[in-house]
Structures are given as C-alpha cells and as structure tokens.
Short mmCIF file of C-alpha atoms in Angstrom, two decimals:
data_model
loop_
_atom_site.label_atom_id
_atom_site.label_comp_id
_atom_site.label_asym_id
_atom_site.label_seq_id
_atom_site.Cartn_x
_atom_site.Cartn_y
_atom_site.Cartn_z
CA UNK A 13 101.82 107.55 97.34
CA UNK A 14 99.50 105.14 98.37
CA UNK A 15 100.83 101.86 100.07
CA UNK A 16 99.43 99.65 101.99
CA UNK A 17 100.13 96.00 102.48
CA UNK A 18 98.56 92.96 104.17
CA UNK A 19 99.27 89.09 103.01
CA UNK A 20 97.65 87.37 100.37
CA UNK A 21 96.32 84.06 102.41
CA UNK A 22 96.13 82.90 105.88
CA UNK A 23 95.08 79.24 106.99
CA UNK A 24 93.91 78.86 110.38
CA UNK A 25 91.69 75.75 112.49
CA UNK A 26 88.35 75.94 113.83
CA UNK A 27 88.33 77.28 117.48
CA UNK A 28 91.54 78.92 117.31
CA UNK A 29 93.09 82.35 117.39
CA UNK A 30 94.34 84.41 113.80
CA UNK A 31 95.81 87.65 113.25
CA UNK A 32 95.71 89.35 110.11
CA UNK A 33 98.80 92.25 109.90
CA UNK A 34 98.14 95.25 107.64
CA UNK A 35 100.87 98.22 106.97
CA UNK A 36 100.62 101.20 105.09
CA UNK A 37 102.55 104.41 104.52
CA UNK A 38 101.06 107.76 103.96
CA UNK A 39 101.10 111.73 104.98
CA UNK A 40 97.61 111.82 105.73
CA UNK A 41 95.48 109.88 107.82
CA UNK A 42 91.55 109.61 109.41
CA UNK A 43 91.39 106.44 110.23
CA UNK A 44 91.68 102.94 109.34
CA UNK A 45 89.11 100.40 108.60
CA UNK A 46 89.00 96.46 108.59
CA UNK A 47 85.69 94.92 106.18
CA UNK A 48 84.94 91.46 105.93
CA UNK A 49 83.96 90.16 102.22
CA UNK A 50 82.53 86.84 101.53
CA UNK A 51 83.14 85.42 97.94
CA UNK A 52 80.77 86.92 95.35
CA UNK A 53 79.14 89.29 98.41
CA UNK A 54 79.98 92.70 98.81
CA UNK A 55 82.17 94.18 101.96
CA UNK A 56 80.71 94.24 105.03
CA UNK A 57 82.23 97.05 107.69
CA UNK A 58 84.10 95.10 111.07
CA UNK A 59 86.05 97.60 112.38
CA UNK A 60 87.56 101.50 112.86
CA UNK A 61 90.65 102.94 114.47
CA UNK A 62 91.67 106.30 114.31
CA UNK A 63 93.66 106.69 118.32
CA UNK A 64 96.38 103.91 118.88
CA UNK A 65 95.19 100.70 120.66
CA UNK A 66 92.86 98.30 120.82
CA UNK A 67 89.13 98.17 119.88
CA UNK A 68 87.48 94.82 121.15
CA UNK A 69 84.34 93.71 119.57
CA UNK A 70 83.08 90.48 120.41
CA UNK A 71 85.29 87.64 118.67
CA UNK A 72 86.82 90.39 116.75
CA UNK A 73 89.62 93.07 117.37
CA UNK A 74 91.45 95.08 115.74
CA UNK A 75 94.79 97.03 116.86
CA UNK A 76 96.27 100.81 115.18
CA UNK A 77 99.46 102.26 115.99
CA UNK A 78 99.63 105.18 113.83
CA UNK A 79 103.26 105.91 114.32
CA UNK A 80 104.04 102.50 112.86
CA UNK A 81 101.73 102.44 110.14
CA UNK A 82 100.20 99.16 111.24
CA UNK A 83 97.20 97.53 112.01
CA UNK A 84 96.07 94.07 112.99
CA UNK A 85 92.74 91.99 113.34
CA UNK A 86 92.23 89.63 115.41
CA UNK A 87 89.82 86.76 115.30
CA UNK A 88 89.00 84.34 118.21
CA UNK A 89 87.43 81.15 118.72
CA UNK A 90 87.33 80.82 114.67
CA UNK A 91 84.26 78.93 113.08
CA UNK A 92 83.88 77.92 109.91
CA UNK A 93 81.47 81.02 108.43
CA UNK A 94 84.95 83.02 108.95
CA UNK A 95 86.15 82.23 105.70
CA UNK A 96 86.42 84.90 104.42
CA UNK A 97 88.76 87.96 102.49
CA UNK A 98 89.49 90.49 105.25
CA UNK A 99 90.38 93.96 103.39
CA UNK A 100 92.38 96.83 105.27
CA UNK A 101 91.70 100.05 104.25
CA UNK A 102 93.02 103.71 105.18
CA UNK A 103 91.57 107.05 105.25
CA UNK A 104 93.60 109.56 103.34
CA UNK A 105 93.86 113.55 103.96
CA UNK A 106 90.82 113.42 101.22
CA UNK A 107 88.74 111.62 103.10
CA UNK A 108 88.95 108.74 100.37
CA UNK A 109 89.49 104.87 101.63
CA UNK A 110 92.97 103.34 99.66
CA UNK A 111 92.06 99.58 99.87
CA UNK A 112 94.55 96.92 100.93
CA UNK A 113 94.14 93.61 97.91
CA UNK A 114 92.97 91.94 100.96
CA UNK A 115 93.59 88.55 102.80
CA UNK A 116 91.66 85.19 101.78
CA UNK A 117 91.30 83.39 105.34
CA UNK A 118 90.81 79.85 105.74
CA UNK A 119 89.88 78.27 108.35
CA UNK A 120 89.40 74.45 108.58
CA UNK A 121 87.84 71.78 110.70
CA UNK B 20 64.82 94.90 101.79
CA UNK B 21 68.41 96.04 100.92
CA UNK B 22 69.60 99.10 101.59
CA UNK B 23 71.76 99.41 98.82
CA UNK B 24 70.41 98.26 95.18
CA UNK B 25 72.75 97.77 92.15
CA UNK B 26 71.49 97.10 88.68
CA UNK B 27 72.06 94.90 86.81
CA UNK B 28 73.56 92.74 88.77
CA UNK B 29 75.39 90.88 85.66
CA UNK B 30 75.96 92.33 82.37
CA UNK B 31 77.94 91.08 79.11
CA UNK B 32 78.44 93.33 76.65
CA UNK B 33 80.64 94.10 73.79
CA UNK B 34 83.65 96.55 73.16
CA UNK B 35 82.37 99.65 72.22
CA UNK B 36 78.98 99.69 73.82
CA UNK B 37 77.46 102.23 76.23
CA UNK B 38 76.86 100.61 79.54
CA UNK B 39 74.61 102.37 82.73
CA UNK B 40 74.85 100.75 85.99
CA UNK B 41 72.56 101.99 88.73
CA UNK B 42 72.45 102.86 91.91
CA UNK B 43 69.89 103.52 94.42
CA UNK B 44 69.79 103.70 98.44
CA UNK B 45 67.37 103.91 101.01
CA UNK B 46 69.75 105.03 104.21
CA UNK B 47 69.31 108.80 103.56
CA UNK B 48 73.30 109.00 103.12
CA UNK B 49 74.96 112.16 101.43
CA UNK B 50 78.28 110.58 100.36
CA UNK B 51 77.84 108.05 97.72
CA UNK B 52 81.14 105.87 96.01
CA UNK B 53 81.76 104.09 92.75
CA UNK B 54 84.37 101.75 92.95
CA UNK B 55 85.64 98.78 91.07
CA UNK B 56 87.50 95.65 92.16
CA UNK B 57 89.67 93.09 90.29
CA UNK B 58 91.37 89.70 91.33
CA UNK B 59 94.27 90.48 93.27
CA UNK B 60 94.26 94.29 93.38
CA UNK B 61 91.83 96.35 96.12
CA UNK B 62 89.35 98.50 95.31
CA UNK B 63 89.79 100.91 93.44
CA UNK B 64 87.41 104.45 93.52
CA UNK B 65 86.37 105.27 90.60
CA UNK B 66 84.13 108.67 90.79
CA UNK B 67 82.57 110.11 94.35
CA UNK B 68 79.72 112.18 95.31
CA UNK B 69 79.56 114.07 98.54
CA UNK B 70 76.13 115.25 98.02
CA UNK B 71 73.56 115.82 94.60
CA UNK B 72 75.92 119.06 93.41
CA UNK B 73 79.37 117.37 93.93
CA UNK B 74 80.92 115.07 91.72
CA UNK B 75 84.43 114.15 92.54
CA UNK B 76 87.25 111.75 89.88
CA UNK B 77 88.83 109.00 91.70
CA UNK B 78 91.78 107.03 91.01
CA UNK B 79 90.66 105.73 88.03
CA UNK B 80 87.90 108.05 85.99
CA UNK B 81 89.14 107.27 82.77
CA UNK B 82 87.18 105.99 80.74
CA UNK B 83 84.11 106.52 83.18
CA UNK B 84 81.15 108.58 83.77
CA UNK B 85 78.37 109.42 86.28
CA UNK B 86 75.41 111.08 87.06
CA UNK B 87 73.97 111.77 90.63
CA UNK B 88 70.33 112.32 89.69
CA UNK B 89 69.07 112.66 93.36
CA UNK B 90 70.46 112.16 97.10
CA UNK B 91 69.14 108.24 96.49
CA UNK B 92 70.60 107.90 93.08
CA UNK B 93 74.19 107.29 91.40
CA UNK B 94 74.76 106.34 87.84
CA UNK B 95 78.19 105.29 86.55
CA UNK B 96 78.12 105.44 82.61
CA UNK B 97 81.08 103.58 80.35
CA UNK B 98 80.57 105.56 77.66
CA UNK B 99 82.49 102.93 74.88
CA UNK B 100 83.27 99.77 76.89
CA UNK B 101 86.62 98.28 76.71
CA UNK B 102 87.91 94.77 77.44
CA UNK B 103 90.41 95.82 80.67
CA UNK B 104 86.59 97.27 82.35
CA UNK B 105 85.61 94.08 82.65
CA UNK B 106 85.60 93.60 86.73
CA UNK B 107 83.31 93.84 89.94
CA UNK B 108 81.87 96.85 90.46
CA UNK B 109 80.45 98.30 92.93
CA UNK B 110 78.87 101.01 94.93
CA UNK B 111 78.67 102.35 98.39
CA UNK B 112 77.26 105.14 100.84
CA UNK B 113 78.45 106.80 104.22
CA UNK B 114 77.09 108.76 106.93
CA UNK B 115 79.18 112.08 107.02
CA UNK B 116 77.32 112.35 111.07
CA UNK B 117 78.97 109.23 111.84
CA UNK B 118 82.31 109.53 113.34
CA UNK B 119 83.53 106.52 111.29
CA UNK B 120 81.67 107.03 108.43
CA UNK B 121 81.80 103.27 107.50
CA UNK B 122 80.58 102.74 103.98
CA UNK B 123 77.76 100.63 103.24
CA UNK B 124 77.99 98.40 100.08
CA UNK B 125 75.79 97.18 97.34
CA UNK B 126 75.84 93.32 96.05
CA UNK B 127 78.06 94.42 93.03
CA UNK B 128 77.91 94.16 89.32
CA UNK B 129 79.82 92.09 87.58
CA UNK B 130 80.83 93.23 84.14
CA UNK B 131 81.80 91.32 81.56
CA UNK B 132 83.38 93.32 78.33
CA UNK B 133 83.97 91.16 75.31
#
C-alpha cells in the first residue's frame, strides 16, 4: 500500500524553531524527499535522504530513519517567507514519488 | 526564462470536451511526470515518461492520455472531460545522473471542468 502521513497545519513565531514529522509505511524504498510549495506556485525541491541521519542545509534539515519509517524537517530561525505547505514524499521500489497531502505552516510575527 | 513551461496555465471547459495541456522543458531531462493535485490529498501521478519511447500509467490514468512528442515535450490529453478532473495539474522532470533525482516542477494548470 501506499501510506504516508504528516499533519495537516503547524503554527509557529518568527525567529523560532519548527519541526514538521512525516511517517510512511512501505516494502520498497529509494529515498525520501521534503519540497516546499508556496500557495498557487508549484513545489520547489528542499531536501533528500536515503542513509539514516541528518542532512543540514542552511536553516533547513531534515532527519530519515528508515527502520522507523519517519522523517522530520526542521526549520530554524523562521521568517515570515516560510509560510508555506511542506510536502513529504517517498520513493517506491518503482522509482515513483507517493506524496504526503502536505503541511500548511504558519508562521507569525 | 523557466525551465519548465505549462500551457495553458488556466483553462475552463465543459464536460465532454477534449482538453491538451502542454509541456515543454529546457533542462535536457529524460524522465518527465504528469501529476495532478487536489485540496487536501497529495499528488497524485498520473502518466510517466522515462525517455521519448516509454510511456508508463500512474495511479490514476483513467480517464487520461499523453503523448511524448520529443525529449522536451509531454502532452497529457483528457480525451472527454469530466467534472471530478477539475484540479491542479502539473508537470515535472528529473535527472536520472543525479543521485537524488529531485524533480523539477512547472507553474501548474489549473483546470476547471464544468
């Protein structure tokens, strides 16, 4: 099957620290991807894991442990042009990306 | 200019009608993706192409068509449009050389079937 979860909405303050939780259950796996989508834009790619740990890039991180089936993003020092959806999204055995619904982030002043 | 074109980029049309959406890319990519994506739902692949002889069904073919008329060109086709195919479509390329092979993303189509 293909599941894969991660919440609906976050809220979050200017200049602080979020972390955006994704699970997902399958038999095969190549990686797994974090995009960034801004309303009415298209997704933008932010991140890849396909070894456990951490990847660091810049303000943004994002975590994989494949024998737990989860992955998280984290965002420091949050500004405003944040505000975004953040979609999770899994490489199958077919080399095809299964799509989280994505979480709407919000950060305010 | 953008790497990845989508046209139109809005559309209303009727139920029944035969719809074309376009796409074209400039980033000399092999793999090229139709998806489509509703409110509250991911996105959903629709039809894939891994190069100009290979045309691959998604999750959700039904009711869809498409054409890959060169390595720069992908064409999904509703053949008779139907109400529930009204979303945000859109389309995307990757890289098979790199090791992520990210997908790059048009600016969409919205659809509108009435």
């Amino acid at each position: 099957g293909q599941n894969i979860d991660q919440p609906t909405e976050m809220t979050a303050t200017e200049g602080a620290i979020v972390q955006i939780n994704c699970t997902y259950q399958t038999s095969g796996f190549n990686g797994l991807f974090w995009y960034q989508q801004h309303a009415g834009e298209a997704p933008t790619f932010l991140s890849y894991n396909v070894l456990d740990g951490l990847e660091e890039k810049g303000r943004f991180s994002s975590f994989l442990s494949r024998s737990k089936g989860y992955s998280y993003l984290l965002l420091k020092e949050l500004q405003m042009k944040d505000s975004a959806s953040y979609l999770c999204a899994y490489m199958d055995s077919n080399y095809q990306l299964i799509w989280g619904a994505g979480t709407k982030l919000i950060i305010k002043p | 200019d953008a790497d990845v074109t989508q046209t139109p980029r809005n559309r209303i049309t009727k139920t029944g009608k035969r719809i074309m959406l376009e796409c074209s890319q400039t980033k000399g990519h092999d793999r090229m993706y139709w998806y489509r994506q509703d409110p509250g739902l991911g996105l959903r692949l629709i039809y894939y192409s891994f190069d100009v002889k290979d045309i691959n069904k998604g999750e959700i073919s039904d009711g869809y068509s498409v054409s890959r008329q060169a390595q720069a060109k992908f064409s999904l086709s509703l053949e008779s449009a139907i109400p529930n195919q009204t979303a945000l479509y859109f389309c995307a390329t990757s890289d098979l050389e790199r090791e992520s092979d990210e997908q790059f993303f048009g600016p969409g189509t919205r659809l509108t079937v009435l």
